[in-house]
mmCIF file of C-alpha atoms in Angstrom:
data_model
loop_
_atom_site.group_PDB
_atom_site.id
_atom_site.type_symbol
_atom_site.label_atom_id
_atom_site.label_comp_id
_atom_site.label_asym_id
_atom_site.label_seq_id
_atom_site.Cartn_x
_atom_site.Cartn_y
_atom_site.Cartn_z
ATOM 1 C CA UNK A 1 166.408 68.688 128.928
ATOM 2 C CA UNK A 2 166.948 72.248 130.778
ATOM 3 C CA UNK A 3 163.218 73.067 130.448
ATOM 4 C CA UNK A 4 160.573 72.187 131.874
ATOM 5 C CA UNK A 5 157.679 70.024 129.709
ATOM 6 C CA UNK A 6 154.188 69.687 129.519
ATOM 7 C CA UNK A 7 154.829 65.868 131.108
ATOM 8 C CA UNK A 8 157.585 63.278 131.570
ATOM 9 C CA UNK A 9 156.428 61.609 128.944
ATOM 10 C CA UNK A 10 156.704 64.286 126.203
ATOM 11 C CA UNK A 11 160.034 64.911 128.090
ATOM 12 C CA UNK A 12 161.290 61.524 127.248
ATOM 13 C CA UNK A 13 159.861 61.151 123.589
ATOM 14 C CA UNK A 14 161.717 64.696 122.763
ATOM 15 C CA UNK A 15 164.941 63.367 124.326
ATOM 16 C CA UNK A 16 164.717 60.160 122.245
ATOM 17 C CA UNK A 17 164.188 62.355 119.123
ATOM 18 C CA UNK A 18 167.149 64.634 119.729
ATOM 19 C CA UNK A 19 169.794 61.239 120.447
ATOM 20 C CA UNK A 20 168.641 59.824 117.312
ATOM 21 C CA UNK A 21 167.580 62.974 114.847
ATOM 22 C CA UNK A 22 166.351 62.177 111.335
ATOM 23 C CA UNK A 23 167.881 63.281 108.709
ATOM 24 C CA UNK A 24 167.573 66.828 107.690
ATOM 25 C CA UNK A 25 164.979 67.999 105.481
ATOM 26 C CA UNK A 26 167.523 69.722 103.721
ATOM 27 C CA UNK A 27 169.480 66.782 102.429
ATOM 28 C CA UNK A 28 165.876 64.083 102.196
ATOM 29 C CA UNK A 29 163.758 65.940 99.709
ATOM 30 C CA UNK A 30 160.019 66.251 99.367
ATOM 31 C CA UNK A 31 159.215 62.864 98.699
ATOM 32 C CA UNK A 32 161.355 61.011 100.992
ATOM 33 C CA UNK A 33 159.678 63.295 103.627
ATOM 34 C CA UNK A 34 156.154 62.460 102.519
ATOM 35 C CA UNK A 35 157.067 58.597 102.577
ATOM 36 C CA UNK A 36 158.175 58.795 105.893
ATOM 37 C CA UNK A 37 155.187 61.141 107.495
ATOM 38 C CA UNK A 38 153.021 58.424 105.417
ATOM 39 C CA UNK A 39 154.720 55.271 106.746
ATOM 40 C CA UNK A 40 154.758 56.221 110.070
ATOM 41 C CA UNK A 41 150.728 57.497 109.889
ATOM 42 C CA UNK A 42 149.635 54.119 108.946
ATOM 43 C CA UNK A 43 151.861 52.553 111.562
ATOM 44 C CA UNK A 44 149.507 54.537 114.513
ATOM 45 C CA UNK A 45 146.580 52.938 116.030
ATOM 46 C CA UNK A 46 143.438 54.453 114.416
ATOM 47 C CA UNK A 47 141.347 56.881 116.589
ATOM 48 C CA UNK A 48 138.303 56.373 118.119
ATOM 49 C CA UNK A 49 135.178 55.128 115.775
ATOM 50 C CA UNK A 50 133.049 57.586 114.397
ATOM 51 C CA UNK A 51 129.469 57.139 112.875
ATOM 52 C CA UNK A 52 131.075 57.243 109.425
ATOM 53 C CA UNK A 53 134.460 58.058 107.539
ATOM 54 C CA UNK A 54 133.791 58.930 103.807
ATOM 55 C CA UNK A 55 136.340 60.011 100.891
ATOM 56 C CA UNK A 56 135.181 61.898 98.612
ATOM 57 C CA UNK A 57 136.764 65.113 96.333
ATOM 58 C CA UNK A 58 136.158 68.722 96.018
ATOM 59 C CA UNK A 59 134.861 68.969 91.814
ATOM 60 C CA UNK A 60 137.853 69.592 89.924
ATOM 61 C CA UNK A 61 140.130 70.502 93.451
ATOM 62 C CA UNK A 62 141.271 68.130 96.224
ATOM 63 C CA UNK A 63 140.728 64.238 98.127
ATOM 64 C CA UNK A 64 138.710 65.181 101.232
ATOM 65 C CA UNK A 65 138.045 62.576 104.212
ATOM 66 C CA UNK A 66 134.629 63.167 106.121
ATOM 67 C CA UNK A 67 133.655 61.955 109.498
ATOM 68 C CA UNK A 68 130.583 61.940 110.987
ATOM 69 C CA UNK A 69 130.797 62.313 115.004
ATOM 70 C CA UNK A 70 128.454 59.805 116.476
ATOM 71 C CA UNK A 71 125.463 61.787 118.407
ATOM 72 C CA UNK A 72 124.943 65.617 117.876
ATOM 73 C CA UNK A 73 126.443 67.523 114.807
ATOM 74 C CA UNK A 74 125.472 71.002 115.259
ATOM 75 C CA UNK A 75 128.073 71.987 112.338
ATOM 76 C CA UNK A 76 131.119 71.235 110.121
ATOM 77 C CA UNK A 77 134.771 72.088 110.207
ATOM 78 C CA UNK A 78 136.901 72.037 107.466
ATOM 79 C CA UNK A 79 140.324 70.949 108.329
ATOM 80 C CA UNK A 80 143.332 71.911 106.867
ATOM 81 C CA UNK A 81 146.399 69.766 107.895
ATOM 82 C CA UNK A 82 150.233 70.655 108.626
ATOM 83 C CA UNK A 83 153.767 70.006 107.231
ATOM 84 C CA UNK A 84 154.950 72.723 105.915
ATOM 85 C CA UNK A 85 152.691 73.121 103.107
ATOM 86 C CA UNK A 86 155.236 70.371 101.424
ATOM 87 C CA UNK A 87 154.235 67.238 103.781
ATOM 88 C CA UNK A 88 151.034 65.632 104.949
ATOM 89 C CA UNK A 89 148.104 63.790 103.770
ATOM 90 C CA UNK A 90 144.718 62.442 104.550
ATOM 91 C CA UNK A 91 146.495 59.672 106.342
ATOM 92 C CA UNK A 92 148.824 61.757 108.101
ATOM 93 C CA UNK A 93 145.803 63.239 109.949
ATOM 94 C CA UNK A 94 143.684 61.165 110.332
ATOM 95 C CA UNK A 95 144.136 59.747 113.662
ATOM 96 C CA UNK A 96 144.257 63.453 115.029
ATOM 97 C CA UNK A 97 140.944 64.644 112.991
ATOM 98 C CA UNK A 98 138.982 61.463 114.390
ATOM 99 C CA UNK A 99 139.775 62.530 117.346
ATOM 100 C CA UNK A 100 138.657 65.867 116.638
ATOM 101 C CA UNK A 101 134.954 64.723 115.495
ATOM 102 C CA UNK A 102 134.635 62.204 118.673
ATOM 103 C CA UNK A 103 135.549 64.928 121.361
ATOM 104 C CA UNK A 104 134.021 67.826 119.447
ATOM 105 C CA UNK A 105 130.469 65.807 118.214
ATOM 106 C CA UNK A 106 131.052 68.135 114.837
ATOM 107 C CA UNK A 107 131.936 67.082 111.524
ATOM 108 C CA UNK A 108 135.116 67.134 110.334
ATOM 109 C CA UNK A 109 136.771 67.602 106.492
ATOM 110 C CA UNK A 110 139.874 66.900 105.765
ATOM 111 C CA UNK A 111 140.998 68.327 102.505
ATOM 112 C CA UNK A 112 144.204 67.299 101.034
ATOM 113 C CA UNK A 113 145.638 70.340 99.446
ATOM 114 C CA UNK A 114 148.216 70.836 96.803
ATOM 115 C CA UNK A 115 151.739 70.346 97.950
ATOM 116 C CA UNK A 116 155.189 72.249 97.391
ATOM 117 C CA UNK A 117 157.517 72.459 95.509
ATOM 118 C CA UNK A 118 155.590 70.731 92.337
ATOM 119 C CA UNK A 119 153.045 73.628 93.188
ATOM 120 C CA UNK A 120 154.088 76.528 95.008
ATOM 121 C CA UNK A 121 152.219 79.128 96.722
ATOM 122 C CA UNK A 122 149.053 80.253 95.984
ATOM 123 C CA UNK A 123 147.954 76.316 94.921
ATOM 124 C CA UNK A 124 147.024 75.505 98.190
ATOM 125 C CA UNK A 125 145.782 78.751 99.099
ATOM 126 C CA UNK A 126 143.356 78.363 96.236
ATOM 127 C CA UNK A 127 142.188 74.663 97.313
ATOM 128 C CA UNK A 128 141.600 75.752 100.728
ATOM 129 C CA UNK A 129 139.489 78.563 99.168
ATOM 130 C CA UNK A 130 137.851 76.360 96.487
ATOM 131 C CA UNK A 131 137.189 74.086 99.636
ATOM 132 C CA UNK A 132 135.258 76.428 101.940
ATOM 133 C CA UNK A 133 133.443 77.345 98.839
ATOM 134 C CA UNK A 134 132.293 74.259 97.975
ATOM 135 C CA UNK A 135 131.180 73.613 101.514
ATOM 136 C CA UNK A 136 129.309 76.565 101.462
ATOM 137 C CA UNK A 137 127.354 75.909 98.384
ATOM 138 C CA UNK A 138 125.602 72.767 100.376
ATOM 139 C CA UNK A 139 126.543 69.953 97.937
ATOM 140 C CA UNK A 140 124.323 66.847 98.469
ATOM 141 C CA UNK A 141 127.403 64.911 99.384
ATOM 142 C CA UNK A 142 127.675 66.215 102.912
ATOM 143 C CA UNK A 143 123.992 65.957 103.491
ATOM 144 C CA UNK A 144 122.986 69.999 103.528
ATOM 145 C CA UNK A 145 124.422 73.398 103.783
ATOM 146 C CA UNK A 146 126.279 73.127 107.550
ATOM 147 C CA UNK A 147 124.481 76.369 109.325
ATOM 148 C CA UNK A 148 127.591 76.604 111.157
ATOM 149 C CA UNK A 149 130.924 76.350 109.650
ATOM 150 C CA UNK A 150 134.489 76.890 110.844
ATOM 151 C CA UNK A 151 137.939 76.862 109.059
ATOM 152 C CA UNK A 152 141.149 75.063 110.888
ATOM 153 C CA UNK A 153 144.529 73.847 110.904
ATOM 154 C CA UNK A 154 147.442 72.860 112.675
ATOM 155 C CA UNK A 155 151.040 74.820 111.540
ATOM 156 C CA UNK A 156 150.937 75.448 107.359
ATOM 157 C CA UNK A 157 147.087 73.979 107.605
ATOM 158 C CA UNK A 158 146.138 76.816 110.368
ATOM 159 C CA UNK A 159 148.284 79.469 107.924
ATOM 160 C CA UNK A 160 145.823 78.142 104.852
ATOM 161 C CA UNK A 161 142.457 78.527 107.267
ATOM 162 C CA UNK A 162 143.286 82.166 108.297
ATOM 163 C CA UNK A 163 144.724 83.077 104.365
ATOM 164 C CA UNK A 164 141.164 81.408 103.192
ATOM 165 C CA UNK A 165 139.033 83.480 105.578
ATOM 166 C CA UNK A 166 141.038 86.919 104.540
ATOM 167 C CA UNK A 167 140.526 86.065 100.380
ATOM 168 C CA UNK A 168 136.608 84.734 101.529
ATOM 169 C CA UNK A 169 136.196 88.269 102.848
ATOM 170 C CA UNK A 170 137.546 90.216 99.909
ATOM 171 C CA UNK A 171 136.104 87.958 97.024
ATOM 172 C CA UNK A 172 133.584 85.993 98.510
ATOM 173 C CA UNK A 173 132.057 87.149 101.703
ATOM 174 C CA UNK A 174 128.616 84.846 101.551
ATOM 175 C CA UNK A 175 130.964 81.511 102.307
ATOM 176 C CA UNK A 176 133.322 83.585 105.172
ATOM 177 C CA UNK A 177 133.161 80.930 107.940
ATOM 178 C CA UNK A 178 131.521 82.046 111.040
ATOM 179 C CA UNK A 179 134.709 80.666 113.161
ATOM 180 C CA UNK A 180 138.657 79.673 112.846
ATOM 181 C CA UNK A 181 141.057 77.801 114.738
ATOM 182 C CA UNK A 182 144.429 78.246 114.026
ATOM 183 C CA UNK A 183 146.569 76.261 115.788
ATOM 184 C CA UNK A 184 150.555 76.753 116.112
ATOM 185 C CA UNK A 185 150.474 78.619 112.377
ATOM 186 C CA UNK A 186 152.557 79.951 110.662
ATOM 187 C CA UNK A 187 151.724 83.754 110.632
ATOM 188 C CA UNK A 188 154.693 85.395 108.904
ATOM 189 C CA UNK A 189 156.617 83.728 106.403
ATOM 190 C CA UNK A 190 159.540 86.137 107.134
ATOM 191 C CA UNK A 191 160.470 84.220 110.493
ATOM 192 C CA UNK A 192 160.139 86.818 112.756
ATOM 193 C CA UNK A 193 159.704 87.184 116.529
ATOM 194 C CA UNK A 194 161.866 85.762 119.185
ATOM 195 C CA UNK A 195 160.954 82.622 119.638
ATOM 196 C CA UNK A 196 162.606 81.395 116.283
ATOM 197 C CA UNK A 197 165.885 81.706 117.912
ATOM 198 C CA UNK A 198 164.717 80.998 121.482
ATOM 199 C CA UNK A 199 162.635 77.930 120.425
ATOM 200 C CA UNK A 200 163.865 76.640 117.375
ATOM 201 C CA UNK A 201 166.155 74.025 118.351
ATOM 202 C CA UNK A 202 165.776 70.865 120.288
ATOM 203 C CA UNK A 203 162.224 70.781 120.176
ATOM 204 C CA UNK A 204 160.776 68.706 117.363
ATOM 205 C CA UNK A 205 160.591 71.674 114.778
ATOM 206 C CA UNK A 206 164.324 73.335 114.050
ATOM 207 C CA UNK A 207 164.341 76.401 112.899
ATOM 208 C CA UNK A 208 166.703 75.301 109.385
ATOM 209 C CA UNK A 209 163.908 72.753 108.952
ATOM 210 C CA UNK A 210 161.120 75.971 108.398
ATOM 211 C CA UNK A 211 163.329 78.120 106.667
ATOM 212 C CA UNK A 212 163.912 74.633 104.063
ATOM 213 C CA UNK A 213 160.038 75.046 104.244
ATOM 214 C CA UNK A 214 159.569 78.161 103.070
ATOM 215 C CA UNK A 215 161.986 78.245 100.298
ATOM 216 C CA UNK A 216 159.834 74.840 98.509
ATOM 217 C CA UNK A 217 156.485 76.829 99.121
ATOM 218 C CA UNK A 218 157.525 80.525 98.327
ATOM 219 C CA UNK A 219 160.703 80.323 96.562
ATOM 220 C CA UNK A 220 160.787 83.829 95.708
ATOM 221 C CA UNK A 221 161.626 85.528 99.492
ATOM 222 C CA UNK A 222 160.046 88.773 97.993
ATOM 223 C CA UNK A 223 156.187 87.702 98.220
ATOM 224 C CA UNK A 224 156.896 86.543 101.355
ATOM 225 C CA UNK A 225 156.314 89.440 103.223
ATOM 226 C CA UNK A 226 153.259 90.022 101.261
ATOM 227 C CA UNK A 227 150.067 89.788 103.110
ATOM 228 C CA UNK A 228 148.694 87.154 100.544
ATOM 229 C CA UNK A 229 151.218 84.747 101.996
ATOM 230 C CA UNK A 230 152.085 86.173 105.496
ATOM 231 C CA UNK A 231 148.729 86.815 107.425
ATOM 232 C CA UNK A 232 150.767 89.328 110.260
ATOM 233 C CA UNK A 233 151.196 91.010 106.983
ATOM 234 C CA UNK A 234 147.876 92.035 106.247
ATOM 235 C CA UNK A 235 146.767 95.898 107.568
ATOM 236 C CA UNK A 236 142.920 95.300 107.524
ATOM 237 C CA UNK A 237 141.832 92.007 110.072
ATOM 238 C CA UNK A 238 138.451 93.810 110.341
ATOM 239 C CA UNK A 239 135.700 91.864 109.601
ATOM 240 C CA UNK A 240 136.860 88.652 109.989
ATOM 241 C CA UNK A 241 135.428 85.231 111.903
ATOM 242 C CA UNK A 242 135.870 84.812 115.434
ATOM 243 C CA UNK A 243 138.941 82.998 116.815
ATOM 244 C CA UNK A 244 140.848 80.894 118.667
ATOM 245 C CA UNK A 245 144.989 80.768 118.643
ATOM 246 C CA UNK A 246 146.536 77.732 120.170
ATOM 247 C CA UNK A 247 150.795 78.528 120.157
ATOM 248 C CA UNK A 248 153.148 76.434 122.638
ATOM 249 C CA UNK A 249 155.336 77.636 124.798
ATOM 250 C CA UNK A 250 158.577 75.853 122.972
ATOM 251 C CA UNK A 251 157.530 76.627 119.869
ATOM 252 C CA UNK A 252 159.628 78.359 117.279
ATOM 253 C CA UNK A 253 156.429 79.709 115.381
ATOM 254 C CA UNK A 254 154.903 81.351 119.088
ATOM 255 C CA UNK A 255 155.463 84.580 118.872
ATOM 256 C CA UNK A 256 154.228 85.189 115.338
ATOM 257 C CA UNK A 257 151.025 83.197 116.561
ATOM 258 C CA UNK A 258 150.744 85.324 119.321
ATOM 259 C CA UNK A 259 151.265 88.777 117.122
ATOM 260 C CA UNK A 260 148.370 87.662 114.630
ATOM 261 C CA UNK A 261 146.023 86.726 117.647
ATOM 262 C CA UNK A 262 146.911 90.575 119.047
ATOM 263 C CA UNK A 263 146.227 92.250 115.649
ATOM 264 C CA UNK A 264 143.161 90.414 115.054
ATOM 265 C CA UNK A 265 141.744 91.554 118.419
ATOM 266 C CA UNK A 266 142.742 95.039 117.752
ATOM 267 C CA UNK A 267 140.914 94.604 114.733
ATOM 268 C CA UNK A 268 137.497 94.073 116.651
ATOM 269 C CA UNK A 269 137.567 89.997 116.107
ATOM 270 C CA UNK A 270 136.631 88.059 119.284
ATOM 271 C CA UNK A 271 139.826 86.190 119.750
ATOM 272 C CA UNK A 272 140.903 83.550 122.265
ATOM 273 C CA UNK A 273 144.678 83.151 122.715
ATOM 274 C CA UNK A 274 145.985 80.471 124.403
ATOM 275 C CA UNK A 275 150.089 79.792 125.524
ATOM 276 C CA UNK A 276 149.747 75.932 125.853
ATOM 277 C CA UNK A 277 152.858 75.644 128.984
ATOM 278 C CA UNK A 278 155.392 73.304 128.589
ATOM 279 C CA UNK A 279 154.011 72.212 125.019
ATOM 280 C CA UNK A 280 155.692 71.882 121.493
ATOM 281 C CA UNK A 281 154.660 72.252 117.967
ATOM 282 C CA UNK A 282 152.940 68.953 116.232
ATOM 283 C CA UNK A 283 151.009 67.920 119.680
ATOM 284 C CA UNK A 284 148.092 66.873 117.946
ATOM 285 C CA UNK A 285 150.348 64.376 116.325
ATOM 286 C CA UNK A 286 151.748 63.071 119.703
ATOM 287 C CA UNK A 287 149.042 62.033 121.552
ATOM 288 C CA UNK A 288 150.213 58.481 121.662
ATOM 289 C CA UNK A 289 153.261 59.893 123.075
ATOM 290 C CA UNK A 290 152.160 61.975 125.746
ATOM 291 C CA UNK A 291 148.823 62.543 127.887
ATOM 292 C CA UNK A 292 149.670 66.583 128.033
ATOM 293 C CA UNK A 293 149.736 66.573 124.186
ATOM 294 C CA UNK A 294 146.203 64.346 123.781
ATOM 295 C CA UNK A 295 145.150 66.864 126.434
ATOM 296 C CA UNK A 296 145.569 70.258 124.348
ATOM 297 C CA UNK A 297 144.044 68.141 121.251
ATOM 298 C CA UNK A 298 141.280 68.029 123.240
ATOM 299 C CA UNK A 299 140.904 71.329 124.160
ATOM 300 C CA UNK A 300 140.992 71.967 120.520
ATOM 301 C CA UNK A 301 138.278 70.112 119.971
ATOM 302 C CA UNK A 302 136.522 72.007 123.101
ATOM 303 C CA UNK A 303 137.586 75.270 121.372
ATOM 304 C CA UNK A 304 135.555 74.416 118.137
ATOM 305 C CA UNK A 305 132.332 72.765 119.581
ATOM 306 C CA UNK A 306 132.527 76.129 121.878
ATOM 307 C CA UNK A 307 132.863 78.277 118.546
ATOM 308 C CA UNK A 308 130.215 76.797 116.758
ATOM 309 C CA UNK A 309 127.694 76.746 119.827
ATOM 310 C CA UNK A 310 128.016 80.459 120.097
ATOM 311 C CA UNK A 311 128.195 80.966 116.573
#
C-alpha cells in the first residue's frame, strides 16, 4: 500500500484482504453476513481467562455476556458491540471484550442488541437504553448496583453508547453513566466529513459497504439527519458523561468522530480525543493480526479503568 500503517503486520493482513475481497454486502444479505462474522468468531482463539463468564438476559430485552476481571473491579461497563447495527453478536465480541475485562480489571457486559433490517432504528437504541437501565437498578444478578458505570462501543456499538447517554439525560437522568467510550462511531448517519472519500476504500471498511449499512438500519434517509439517530446532530451535548473518542487515522468514519469529540468539549464535557496513527476501523477485532491493533485495544481498556478511577 501507498500509506503508511500502524505495523507490517496490519500492512500485510490489509493487502491480503484487498487481493482476495469478500463479497459485497450489497449482493450477501444480512444473514449471510452474520454467518460469516459468526463462523469466523468461533474460529479465533479465546482471550485471556477471566474469574467468570456468565450469560444471562436483560427482563423482557436482550442476551448479555458478563465477565468478571480476576483481581480488582472498581466498576462495570456495558458494552455495546459493532457491525453496522445489522452484524455482530455475543460471539463476535467476545474475544475483544475478554480482553477488555483482563487489561482493564472492570467488568464487562456485553448486550446483544436488536439487529437491522428485521428491526430498524430505534430497536437497538431502546435495548441499549433498557440495558443501562437495568444496570442501574442493581439487579441481584450482577452482584450490586456498580458505583461506577460507563457506556461503550466500537463503530454502530459506540453510536448506541453515546445515543443511550443523550435519551438517559432527557428521560432518565438517575441511570446517566458517569463515563463513555466511543470508539471509531458512527456520529452522523449522513456520511459526512472528508474522510469518507479520503478513507473509505482499501481499508477494511468501504465506504458502499456503510452507506448498504445505513439504508438496513434507517431506511428512511429523512430521520437520518435527526439527532435521535445522528449524535453530531444533536444542538445540546451539555450535561453529558465524560469521554473518550478513539478514531483511526484510515478510517472512513474519522472525521465525524472527531466533530462529535469537538462539540462535546465545547459543550463543557471532559473529552479525550485520540487519532490512533496508521490504524483502521475494526482494530479491536484484529489483534491476532497485528501487535499495533492489540496495542490500541489496550489502550482502550486503559481509557476505561482511567474513566472509572476518576469517576
Amino acid at each position: 500500500m501507498d500509506v503508511r500503517l500502524a505495523d507490517a503486520e496490519l500492512e500485510a493482513f490489509l493487502d491480503a484482504f484487498n487481493a482476495a475481497p469478500a463479497p459485497p454486502a450489497t449482493s450477501v444479505g444480512a444473514r449471510a453476513l452474520r454467518a460469516g462474522a459468526h463462523e469466523r468468531a468461533l474460529a479465533r482463539p479465546p482471550g485471556p481467562r477471566t474469574a467468570g463468564v456468565h450469560d444471562l438476559a436483560v427482563p423482557g430485552g436482550p442476551a448479555a455476556r458478563l465477565y468478571r476481571p480476576t483481581g480488582s473491579e472498581p466498576g462495570l461497563v456495558v458494552w455495546f458491540h459493532g457491525g453496522g447495527w445489522v452484524v455482530g453478536d455475543l460471539e463476535t465480541h467476545d474475544r475483544a471484550c475478554r480482553r477488555l475485562a483482563a487489561r482493564s480489571g472492570l467488568a464487562v457486559l456485553a448486550v446483544e442488541y436488536r439487529l437491522a433490517p428485521e428491526h430498524p432504528w430505534p430497536a437497538a437504541v431502546d435495548d441499549a437504553v433498557a440495558a443501562v437501565r437495568w444496570v442501574r437498578s442493581g439487579p441481584e444478578v450482577l452482584g450490586a448496583v456498580p458505583s461506577r458505570l460507563a457506556v461503550a462501543g466500537d463503530s454502530a456499538g459506540g453510536t448506541l453508547a453515546t445515543l443511550a447517554c443523550l435519551r438517559l439525560r432527557g428521560e432518565h437522568p438517575e441511570a446517566l453513566p458517569d463515563a463513555q467510550v466511543l470508539v471509531y462511531a458512527n456520529t452522523d448517519l449522513t456520511a459526512s466529513g472528508g474522510s469518507m472519500d479520503s478513507e473509505g476504500h482499501g481499508f477494511g471498511l468501504e465506504r458502499e459497504g456503510i452507506e448498504w449499512f445505513y439504508d438496513q438500519y434507517v431506511p428512511d434517509r429523512a430521520l437520518r439527519s435527526d439527532p435521535r439517530v445522528s449524535p453530531l446532530a444533536e444542538p445540546d451535548l451539555t450535561g453529558l458523561p465524560a469521554a473518550v473518542v478513539v478514531t483511526c487515522e484510515h478510517d472512513p468514519l474519522r472525521d465525524q468522530g472527531e466533530a462529535y469529540a469537538r462539540r462535546l468539549e465545547e459543550a463543557g464535557t471532559p473529552v479525550t480525543l485520540r487519532r490512533e496513527a496508521g490504524m483502521v476501523h475494526n482494530f479491536l477485532l484484529w489483534d491476532l493480526a497485528s501487535p499495533a491493533c492489540a496495542a490500541a485495544g489496550d489502550r482502550v481498556a486503559d481509557d476505561l479503568r482511567r474513566l472509572l478511577a476518576a469517576a
